[in-house]
């Protein structure tokens, strides 16, 4: 007998399989040309024959995403702490940063390429641009969201600002940091692809541009699916770390 | 009349002072407020108040909500400063919080990421106290409050009463000379409230420390205190300052005593008469 729990767990995967089957059947039934919408089986076959290229270009995109994301993290954390703790910096920097955040960073990609050339650097910079703000804004919010009673408690113990930061503010802001990282890592993949769209000789974004230009639609689909998995993988990696580090709730 | 809290001074002009001749043998009282008031902008929240609190007494301060009693406690703790008047601890002007004063807030304020033991140890960590001795005391306090088996649990796994007990342990860890209790049972249900307040009363008696309890519950105030201070509505002033001459240890039956009921009636009359006026 199939248990209820199993049924509940099986619902989502079953739905995905059903959609794939529907896709395959529709494409075959209506004889859709493969350069418009390839069937899942054709995408899989194409992916197999292009496997070495797909793997290499995935590696390029993953590297750009990861390096850019980590640099954004390294840059935004000290800045967030400075903004949260110094009134002057807060008044000087925060309005500028918030204004910058309103610029669609994707629109800056061509400029970044113009300034930095066509190598890896401009892609990493675009990734930094898109993933920097979500981390910064969330960490600042977390550092400032510490409940007043907790601060009262620390003040009643005559704790120094450094002690308050270490024992209360930093742990309190950790879930906010992870929220920021989850947004940022998703943006980071988009940033890398945009960078590759504008000017590149490698990466999954480059593969999509090249294959669509040559009507190799199944290959473009394979690259897009890989990008999706990379994005999901990164997201769950961050969530995994979050569950390791944030084992508490209010 | 036998006064448990000997050495109490109350000189507020509005107070029906019940202090006796045996008062204030110390040179300077533990806490002394002279003409203290607190304003928030135009609004006078508290005072002016004159009040002295002696060593080894348990003072209950009761008053209607919004009467400034929590403000009073924050002033005594040094977390806030009075707008006017003078506040002294052992004859010295108070300039901020002291590590010899423990506070128990209305909300337990346990750090949610730390275990119960780590939470209780917080003052020791901040003060950089010798770790072994502090750990020993923390474990002793946890055992005293029935939390021994939960030392490694995170706060969210515990009931409201247990969290409040842990907060009590944390406040007592550095062995403060003064314990400030800001409606410590306010967030609890009626049953845990009574149980915990009696438990705290017994513990306090053993530890023989000075405590100031803020509450809006008249019965709780009488049950725990050696001295009852009744405050008026905003701006809070002292309406009544009376010794609670009920024997210790106190228990559920204490609330049935004639004297308990008399004091309760007196406090109620004062609070409600003022409300209607």
Coordinates of C-alpha atoms in Angstrom, one line a residue:
Chain A
X1 CA 0.0 0.0 0.0
X2 CA 1.3 3.5 -0.8
X3 CA 1.4 5.8 2.2
X4 CA 0.0 9.3 2.3
X5 CA 3.4 10.7 3.1
X6 CA 4.9 9.1 -0.1
X7 CA 2.0 10.4 -2.2
X8 CA 2.6 13.9 -0.9
X9 CA 6.4 13.7 -1.6
X10 CA 5.8 12.2 -5.0
X11 CA 3.3 14.9 -6.2
X12 CA 5.9 17.5 -7.2
X13 CA 8.3 15.2 -9.2
X14 CA 5.3 13.6 -10.8
X15 CA 4.1 17.0 -12.0
X16 CA 7.4 17.8 -13.6
X17 CA 7.5 14.4 -15.4
X18 CA 3.9 15.0 -16.6
X19 CA 4.9 18.5 -18.0
X20 CA 7.9 17.0 -19.8
X21 CA 5.7 14.3 -21.3
X22 CA 3.1 16.9 -22.4
X23 CA 5.9 19.0 -23.9
X24 CA 7.3 16.0 -25.8
X25 CA 3.9 14.9 -27.1
X26 CA 2.8 18.4 -28.1
X27 CA 6.0 19.0 -30.1
X28 CA 5.6 15.7 -31.9
X29 CA 1.8 16.0 -32.4
X30 CA 1.9 19.5 -33.8
X31 CA 5.3 18.9 -35.6
X32 CA 6.9 22.0 -34.2
X33 CA 10.2 22.7 -35.9
X34 CA 13.1 22.0 -33.6
X35 CA 14.7 25.5 -34.2
X36 CA 11.5 27.0 -32.6
X37 CA 10.8 24.5 -29.8
X38 CA 12.9 21.3 -29.5
X39 CA 11.4 18.3 -27.8
X40 CA 13.0 17.3 -24.4
X41 CA 14.5 14.1 -26.0
X42 CA 16.2 16.1 -28.7
X43 CA 17.6 18.6 -26.1
X44 CA 18.9 15.6 -24.1
X45 CA 20.5 14.1 -27.2
X46 CA 22.1 17.4 -28.2
X47 CA 23.4 18.0 -24.7
X48 CA 25.0 14.5 -24.8
X49 CA 26.9 15.2 -28.0
X50 CA 27.9 18.7 -26.8
X51 CA 28.8 17.5 -23.3
X52 CA 32.5 18.6 -23.2
X53 CA 31.6 22.1 -24.4
X54 CA 28.7 22.4 -22.0
X55 CA 30.8 21.2 -19.1
X56 CA 33.7 23.6 -19.9
X57 CA 31.4 26.6 -20.3
X58 CA 29.5 25.7 -17.2
X59 CA 32.7 25.8 -15.3
X60 CA 33.5 29.3 -16.7
X61 CA 30.1 30.7 -15.7
X62 CA 30.2 29.0 -12.3
X63 CA 33.7 30.4 -11.6
X64 CA 32.6 34.0 -12.6
X65 CA 29.5 33.7 -10.5
X66 CA 31.3 32.4 -7.4
X67 CA 34.3 34.7 -7.6
X68 CA 32.0 37.7 -8.1
X69 CA 29.7 36.7 -5.3
X70 CA 32.5 36.1 -2.8
X71 CA 34.1 39.5 -3.7
X72 CA 30.7 41.1 -3.2
X73 CA 30.4 39.4 0.2
X74 CA 33.9 40.6 1.2
X75 CA 33.2 44.1 0.1
X76 CA 29.7 44.5 1.5
X77 CA 30.2 43.1 5.0
X78 CA 32.7 45.8 6.2
X79 CA 30.8 48.5 4.5
X80 CA 27.5 47.3 6.1
X81 CA 29.2 47.4 9.5
X82 CA 30.6 50.8 8.9
X83 CA 27.2 52.1 7.7
X84 CA 25.4 50.6 10.7
X85 CA 27.8 52.0 13.2
X86 CA 29.0 55.4 12.0
X87 CA 26.4 58.2 11.7
X88 CA 28.5 60.2 9.2
X89 CA 29.1 57.2 6.9
X90 CA 25.5 56.3 7.1
X91 CA 24.4 59.8 6.1
X92 CA 27.1 60.1 3.4
X93 CA 27.2 56.6 1.9
X94 CA 23.8 55.1 2.3
X95 CA 21.8 57.6 0.1
X96 CA 24.4 57.2 -2.6
X97 CA 24.3 53.4 -2.3
X98 CA 20.5 53.3 -2.3
X99 CA 20.5 55.6 -5.4
X100 CA 23.0 53.3 -7.1
X101 CA 20.9 50.3 -6.2
X102 CA 18.0 51.8 -8.2
X103 CA 20.1 51.7 -11.4
X104 CA 19.3 48.5 -13.4
X105 CA 22.8 47.0 -13.0
X106 CA 22.3 45.0 -16.2
X107 CA 22.2 48.2 -18.1
X108 CA 25.7 49.0 -16.9
X109 CA 27.2 45.8 -18.4
X110 CA 28.1 47.3 -21.8
X111 CA 29.9 50.1 -20.0
X112 CA 31.8 47.7 -17.8
X113 CA 32.9 45.8 -20.8
X114 CA 33.9 49.1 -22.5
X115 CA 36.1 50.0 -19.5
X116 CA 37.5 46.6 -18.6
X117 CA 37.7 44.8 -22.0
X118 CA 36.5 41.4 -22.9
X119 CA 38.3 39.1 -20.4
X120 CA 36.9 37.5 -17.2
X121 CA 37.3 40.7 -15.1
X122 CA 34.3 42.6 -16.5
X123 CA 32.0 39.6 -15.9
X124 CA 33.1 39.3 -12.3
X125 CA 32.5 43.1 -12.0
X126 CA 29.0 42.8 -13.3
X127 CA 28.4 39.9 -10.8
X128 CA 29.7 42.1 -8.0
X129 CA 27.4 44.9 -9.0
X130 CA 24.3 42.8 -9.0
X131 CA 25.0 40.8 -5.8
X132 CA 26.6 43.5 -3.7
X133 CA 23.5 45.5 -2.8
X134 CA 21.2 42.7 -1.6
X135 CA 23.9 41.5 0.9
X136 CA 24.7 45.1 2.1
X137 CA 21.1 46.2 2.6
X138 CA 20.1 43.0 4.4
X139 CA 23.1 43.0 6.7
X140 CA 22.6 46.7 7.6
X141 CA 19.0 45.9 8.3
X142 CA 20.0 42.9 10.5
X143 CA 22.5 44.9 12.5
X144 CA 19.9 47.6 13.1
X145 CA 17.0 45.3 13.9
X146 CA 18.4 44.0 17.2
X147 CA 15.5 44.3 19.6
X148 CA 15.9 47.1 22.2
X149 CA 15.5 44.8 25.2
X150 CA 18.6 42.8 24.1
X151 CA 20.6 46.1 23.8
X152 CA 19.2 47.1 27.3
X153 CA 20.4 43.8 28.6
X154 CA 23.9 44.3 27.2
X155 CA 24.0 48.0 28.4
X156 CA 22.9 46.9 31.9
X157 CA 26.0 44.6 31.9
X158 CA 28.1 47.6 30.8
X159 CA 29.2 45.7 27.7
X160 CA 31.4 47.5 25.3
X161 CA 30.2 48.2 21.7
X162 CA 32.6 45.5 20.5
X163 CA 31.2 43.0 23.0
X164 CA 27.6 43.9 21.9
X165 CA 28.6 43.4 18.3
X166 CA 30.2 40.1 18.9
X167 CA 27.6 38.6 21.3
X168 CA 24.4 40.2 20.0
X169 CA 24.5 42.2 16.8
X170 CA 26.6 39.7 14.7
X171 CA 24.6 36.6 15.6
X172 CA 21.3 38.5 15.2
X173 CA 22.3 39.7 11.8
X174 CA 23.3 36.3 10.5
X175 CA 19.9 35.2 9.3
X176 CA 19.6 38.6 7.5
X177 CA 23.0 37.9 5.9
X178 CA 21.8 34.6 4.6
X179 CA 18.6 36.2 3.2
X180 CA 20.8 38.7 1.4
X181 CA 23.1 35.9 0.1
X182 CA 20.2 33.9 -1.2
X183 CA 19.0 36.9 -3.3
X184 CA 22.5 37.8 -4.3
X185 CA 23.6 34.3 -5.5
X186 CA 20.5 34.1 -7.8
X187 CA 21.3 37.6 -9.1
X188 CA 25.0 36.6 -9.5
X189 CA 24.2 33.9 -12.0
X190 CA 22.1 36.4 -14.0
X191 CA 24.9 38.9 -13.8
X192 CA 27.5 36.4 -15.2
X193 CA 25.2 35.5 -18.1
X194 CA 24.5 39.2 -18.9
X195 CA 28.3 39.8 -18.9
X196 CA 28.7 36.9 -21.3
X197 CA 25.9 38.2 -23.5
X198 CA 27.5 41.5 -24.1
X199 CA 31.0 40.3 -24.9
X200 CA 32.6 36.9 -24.4
X201 CA 34.3 33.9 -26.0
X202 CA 33.2 31.4 -23.4
X203 CA 30.6 30.7 -20.8
X204 CA 27.0 29.4 -20.9
X205 CA 25.7 32.9 -21.8
X206 CA 28.1 33.0 -24.8
X207 CA 26.9 29.5 -25.8
X208 CA 23.2 30.7 -25.8
X209 CA 24.0 33.7 -28.0
X210 CA 26.1 31.6 -30.5
X211 CA 23.7 28.7 -30.7
X212 CA 20.6 30.8 -31.2
X213 CA 22.4 32.8 -33.8
X214 CA 23.0 29.6 -35.7
X215 CA 19.5 28.2 -35.0
X216 CA 21.0 25.5 -32.8
X217 CA 18.0 25.9 -30.5
X218 CA 18.3 22.5 -28.7
X219 CA 21.8 23.5 -27.6
X220 CA 20.5 26.9 -26.3
X221 CA 17.9 25.0 -24.4
X222 CA 20.5 22.7 -22.9
X223 CA 22.6 25.7 -21.8
X224 CA 19.5 27.4 -20.3
X225 CA 18.6 24.2 -18.4
X226 CA 22.2 23.9 -17.1
X227 CA 22.1 27.6 -16.0
X228 CA 18.8 26.8 -14.1
X229 CA 20.4 23.9 -12.3
X230 CA 23.5 26.0 -11.5
X231 CA 21.3 28.7 -10.0
X232 CA 19.2 26.2 -8.0
X233 CA 22.4 24.5 -6.9
X234 CA 23.9 27.7 -5.6
X235 CA 20.7 28.7 -3.9
X236 CA 20.5 25.4 -2.0
X237 CA 24.2 25.5 -1.1
X238 CA 23.5 28.9 0.6
X239 CA 20.5 27.4 2.2
X240 CA 22.4 24.4 3.4
X241 CA 25.0 26.8 5.0
X242 CA 22.2 28.8 6.5
X243 CA 20.8 25.7 8.2
X244 CA 24.2 24.8 9.5
X245 CA 24.8 28.3 11.0
X246 CA 21.3 29.5 12.0
X247 CA 19.9 26.8 14.3
X248 CA 17.7 29.1 16.3
X249 CA 14.5 31.1 15.9
X250 CA 13.1 34.0 17.9
Chain B
X1 CA 4.7 46.2 64.4
X2 CA 7.6 44.1 63.3
X3 CA 9.2 45.4 60.2
X4 CA 11.0 42.9 58.0
X5 CA 12.5 45.6 55.9
X6 CA 14.1 47.6 58.6
X7 CA 15.9 50.7 57.6
X8 CA 13.4 51.9 55.1
X9 CA 13.0 55.6 54.5
X10 CA 10.1 57.1 52.8
X11 CA 9.7 60.8 52.7
X12 CA 7.5 61.5 49.8
X13 CA 5.0 64.2 50.8
X14 CA 2.1 62.3 49.4
X15 CA 3.1 59.0 51.0
X16 CA 1.4 57.5 54.1
X17 CA 4.7 56.7 55.4
X18 CA 4.9 53.6 57.6
X19 CA 8.5 53.9 58.4
X20 CA 9.6 53.4 61.9
X21 CA 12.2 54.7 64.3
X22 CA 14.5 51.9 63.5
X23 CA 15.2 53.2 60.1
X24 CA 18.4 53.9 58.3
X25 CA 21.3 52.8 60.4
X26 CA 23.5 52.7 57.3
X27 CA 25.3 55.9 56.5
X28 CA 23.9 55.9 53.0
X29 CA 21.1 53.8 51.6
X30 CA 21.7 51.4 48.7
X31 CA 19.5 53.5 46.5
X32 CA 18.4 57.1 47.2
X33 CA 16.2 59.2 44.9
X34 CA 15.8 62.9 45.8
X35 CA 13.2 64.9 43.9
X36 CA 13.7 62.7 40.9
X37 CA 11.5 63.1 37.8
X38 CA 11.5 62.0 34.2
X39 CA 10.0 63.8 31.3
X40 CA 9.7 62.7 27.7
X41 CA 9.6 65.9 25.8
X42 CA 6.7 67.9 27.2
X43 CA 5.2 64.9 29.0
X44 CA 6.1 64.3 32.6
X45 CA 6.1 60.6 33.0
X46 CA 7.3 60.3 36.6
X47 CA 7.8 62.2 39.8
X48 CA 9.0 64.2 41.5
X49 CA 9.8 61.2 43.8
X50 CA 11.8 60.8 46.9
X51 CA 12.7 57.3 47.9
X52 CA 15.3 55.4 49.7
X53 CA 15.9 51.7 49.6
X54 CA 17.9 49.9 52.2
X55 CA 20.0 46.7 52.0
X56 CA 18.5 43.3 52.2
X57 CA 14.9 44.4 51.6
X58 CA 12.4 43.3 49.0
X59 CA 10.5 46.4 47.8
X60 CA 7.4 46.0 45.7
X61 CA 6.3 48.9 43.6
X62 CA 2.8 48.6 42.2
X63 CA 0.8 51.0 40.1
X64 CA -1.6 51.3 37.2
X65 CA -0.2 50.8 33.7
X66 CA 1.5 53.9 32.3
X67 CA 2.2 55.3 35.8
X68 CA 6.0 55.4 35.1
X69 CA 7.0 52.5 37.3
X70 CA 9.1 50.9 34.5
X71 CA 10.6 54.3 33.9
X72 CA 11.5 54.4 37.6
X73 CA 13.2 51.1 37.4
X74 CA 15.1 52.1 34.3
X75 CA 16.3 55.2 36.2
X76 CA 17.4 53.1 39.2
X77 CA 19.2 50.7 36.8
X78 CA 21.1 53.5 35.2
X79 CA 19.8 52.7 31.7
X80 CA 18.0 56.1 31.6
X81 CA 18.9 59.3 33.4
X82 CA 16.4 61.4 35.4
X83 CA 15.3 64.8 33.9
X84 CA 15.6 66.4 37.3
X85 CA 16.7 65.4 40.7
X86 CA 19.4 63.3 42.1
X87 CA 19.9 59.5 42.1
X88 CA 22.5 58.0 44.3
X89 CA 23.8 54.5 45.0
X90 CA 25.5 54.1 48.4
X91 CA 25.8 57.9 48.5
X92 CA 27.5 58.3 45.2
X93 CA 25.8 59.8 42.1
X94 CA 24.7 57.2 39.7
X95 CA 26.3 57.5 36.3
X96 CA 25.0 54.6 34.3
X97 CA 24.5 50.9 34.8
X98 CA 26.5 49.0 37.4
X99 CA 27.8 45.5 37.2
X100 CA 26.6 45.0 40.8
X101 CA 23.0 45.5 39.8
X102 CA 21.1 42.6 38.1
X103 CA 18.0 43.2 36.0
X104 CA 15.2 40.8 35.0
X105 CA 13.1 42.2 32.3
X106 CA 9.4 41.6 31.5
X107 CA 10.5 39.6 28.5
X108 CA 13.1 37.0 29.2
X109 CA 15.5 38.5 26.7
X110 CA 17.4 35.3 26.3
X111 CA 19.7 35.2 23.3
X112 CA 18.0 32.8 21.0
X113 CA 21.2 31.4 19.4
X114 CA 22.8 30.5 22.7
X115 CA 22.0 27.5 25.0
X116 CA 20.5 28.1 28.4
X117 CA 23.8 27.6 30.1
X118 CA 25.5 30.1 27.7
X119 CA 22.7 32.5 28.3
X120 CA 23.1 32.3 32.1
X121 CA 26.9 32.7 31.6
X122 CA 26.5 35.9 29.6
X123 CA 27.3 38.2 32.5
X124 CA 30.4 36.1 33.3
X125 CA 31.5 36.3 29.7
X126 CA 31.0 40.1 29.5
X127 CA 32.6 40.7 32.8
X128 CA 35.4 38.3 32.1
X129 CA 34.8 36.5 35.4
X130 CA 36.9 33.4 36.3
X131 CA 35.3 30.8 34.1
X132 CA 35.4 27.7 36.4
X133 CA 33.8 29.4 39.3
X134 CA 31.2 31.1 37.1
X135 CA 30.3 27.8 35.5
X136 CA 29.9 26.2 38.8
X137 CA 27.6 28.9 40.0
X138 CA 25.6 28.9 36.7
X139 CA 25.0 25.1 37.1
X140 CA 24.1 25.6 40.7
X141 CA 21.5 28.3 39.8
X142 CA 20.1 26.1 37.0
X143 CA 19.7 23.2 39.5
X144 CA 18.1 25.5 42.0
X145 CA 15.5 26.6 39.5
X146 CA 14.9 23.1 38.1
X147 CA 16.6 23.7 34.8
X148 CA 19.6 21.4 35.2
X149 CA 18.5 19.0 32.5
X150 CA 17.9 21.8 30.0
X151 CA 21.3 23.5 30.2
X152 CA 22.1 22.6 26.6
X153 CA 18.7 23.5 25.2
X154 CA 18.1 26.6 23.1
X155 CA 15.5 29.0 24.5
X156 CA 12.8 28.4 21.8
X157 CA 12.6 24.8 23.1
X158 CA 11.4 25.9 26.5
X159 CA 8.2 27.1 28.1
X160 CA 7.6 30.7 29.1
X161 CA 8.1 29.9 32.8
X162 CA 11.4 28.1 32.1
X163 CA 12.7 31.0 30.1
X164 CA 11.9 33.4 32.8
X165 CA 13.7 31.1 35.4
X166 CA 16.7 31.1 33.1
X167 CA 16.6 34.9 33.0
X168 CA 16.4 34.9 36.8
X169 CA 19.6 32.7 36.9
X170 CA 21.4 35.0 34.5
X171 CA 20.5 38.1 36.6
X172 CA 21.8 36.3 39.7
X173 CA 25.0 34.9 38.2
X174 CA 27.3 37.7 39.2
X175 CA 25.7 37.8 42.7
X176 CA 24.4 41.3 42.3
X177 CA 23.8 43.4 45.5
X178 CA 20.6 44.7 43.9
X179 CA 18.1 42.8 41.7
X180 CA 15.7 44.8 39.7
X181 CA 12.6 43.0 38.5
X182 CA 10.5 44.7 35.8
X183 CA 7.2 42.8 35.8
X184 CA 9.2 39.6 35.5
X185 CA 6.1 37.4 35.4
X186 CA 4.1 39.7 33.2
X187 CA 4.3 37.5 30.1
X188 CA 3.3 34.3 32.0
X189 CA -0.1 32.6 32.5
X190 CA -1.7 32.9 35.9
X191 CA -0.7 29.5 37.2
X192 CA 3.0 29.7 36.2
X193 CA 3.0 33.2 37.5
X194 CA 1.9 32.3 41.0
X195 CA 4.2 29.3 41.1
X196 CA 7.2 31.2 39.9
X197 CA 6.7 34.2 42.1
X198 CA 6.5 32.0 45.2
X199 CA 9.6 30.2 44.1
X200 CA 11.4 33.4 43.5
X201 CA 10.3 34.6 46.9
X202 CA 11.9 31.6 48.6
X203 CA 15.1 31.9 46.6
X204 CA 15.3 35.6 47.4
X205 CA 14.9 34.8 51.1
X206 CA 17.8 32.4 51.0
X207 CA 20.0 34.8 49.1
X208 CA 19.1 37.7 51.3
X209 CA 19.7 40.3 48.6
X210 CA 18.0 43.6 47.9
X211 CA 15.3 43.5 45.2
X212 CA 13.0 46.0 43.7
X213 CA 9.9 44.4 42.0
X214 CA 7.8 46.4 39.6
X215 CA 4.3 45.0 39.0
X216 CA 0.7 45.9 38.2
X217 CA -0.5 42.9 40.3
X218 CA -1.3 44.0 43.9
X219 CA -1.4 40.5 45.2
X220 CA 2.0 39.6 43.7
X221 CA 3.5 42.8 45.1
X222 CA 2.2 42.0 48.7
X223 CA 3.1 38.3 48.5
X224 CA 6.7 39.0 47.6
X225 CA 7.6 42.3 49.3
X226 CA 8.8 43.5 52.7
X227 CA 7.6 46.9 51.7
X228 CA 4.9 48.0 49.4
X229 CA 5.0 51.2 47.4
X230 CA 1.8 52.2 45.5
X231 CA 2.2 54.7 42.7
X232 CA -0.3 57.1 41.2
X233 CA -1.2 57.5 37.6
X234 CA 1.0 59.5 35.4
X235 CA 3.0 61.4 36.4
X236 CA 3.8 58.6 38.8
X237 CA 4.2 59.7 42.4
X238 CA 4.3 57.7 45.6
X239 CA 0.8 57.3 47.1
X240 CA 1.6 54.8 49.8
X241 CA 4.7 53.4 51.3
X242 CA 4.1 50.7 53.9
X243 CA 5.9 47.7 55.4
X244 CA 4.4 44.3 54.7
X245 CA 4.4 42.6 58.1
X246 CA 3.5 39.2 57.0
X247 CA 5.6 36.2 58.2
X248 CA 8.0 34.4 55.9
X249 CA 8.2 31.9 54.2
X250 CA 5.1 33.0 52.3
X251 CA 2.9 30.6 50.4
X252 CA -0.4 30.3 48.7
X253 CA -2.1 30.6 52.1
X254 CA -0.5 33.9 52.9
X255 CA -3.0 35.5 50.5
X256 CA -5.8 34.4 52.8
X257 CA -4.5 36.2 55.9
X258 CA -6.5 39.1 57.3
X259 CA -3.5 41.4 57.2
X260 CA -2.8 40.5 53.5
X261 CA -6.4 41.4 52.6
X262 CA -6.2 44.7 54.6
X263 CA -3.1 45.8 52.7
X264 CA -4.6 44.7 49.4
X265 CA -7.7 46.7 50.1
X266 CA -5.7 49.8 51.1
X267 CA -3.7 49.7 47.9
X268 CA -6.8 49.0 45.7
X269 CA -8.7 51.9 47.3
X270 CA -5.8 54.3 46.6
X271 CA -5.4 53.2 43.0
X272 CA -9.1 53.2 42.2
X273 CA -10.0 56.3 44.1
X274 CA -7.3 58.2 42.2
X275 CA -8.5 56.8 38.9
X276 CA -12.1 58.0 39.5
X277 CA -10.9 61.4 40.7

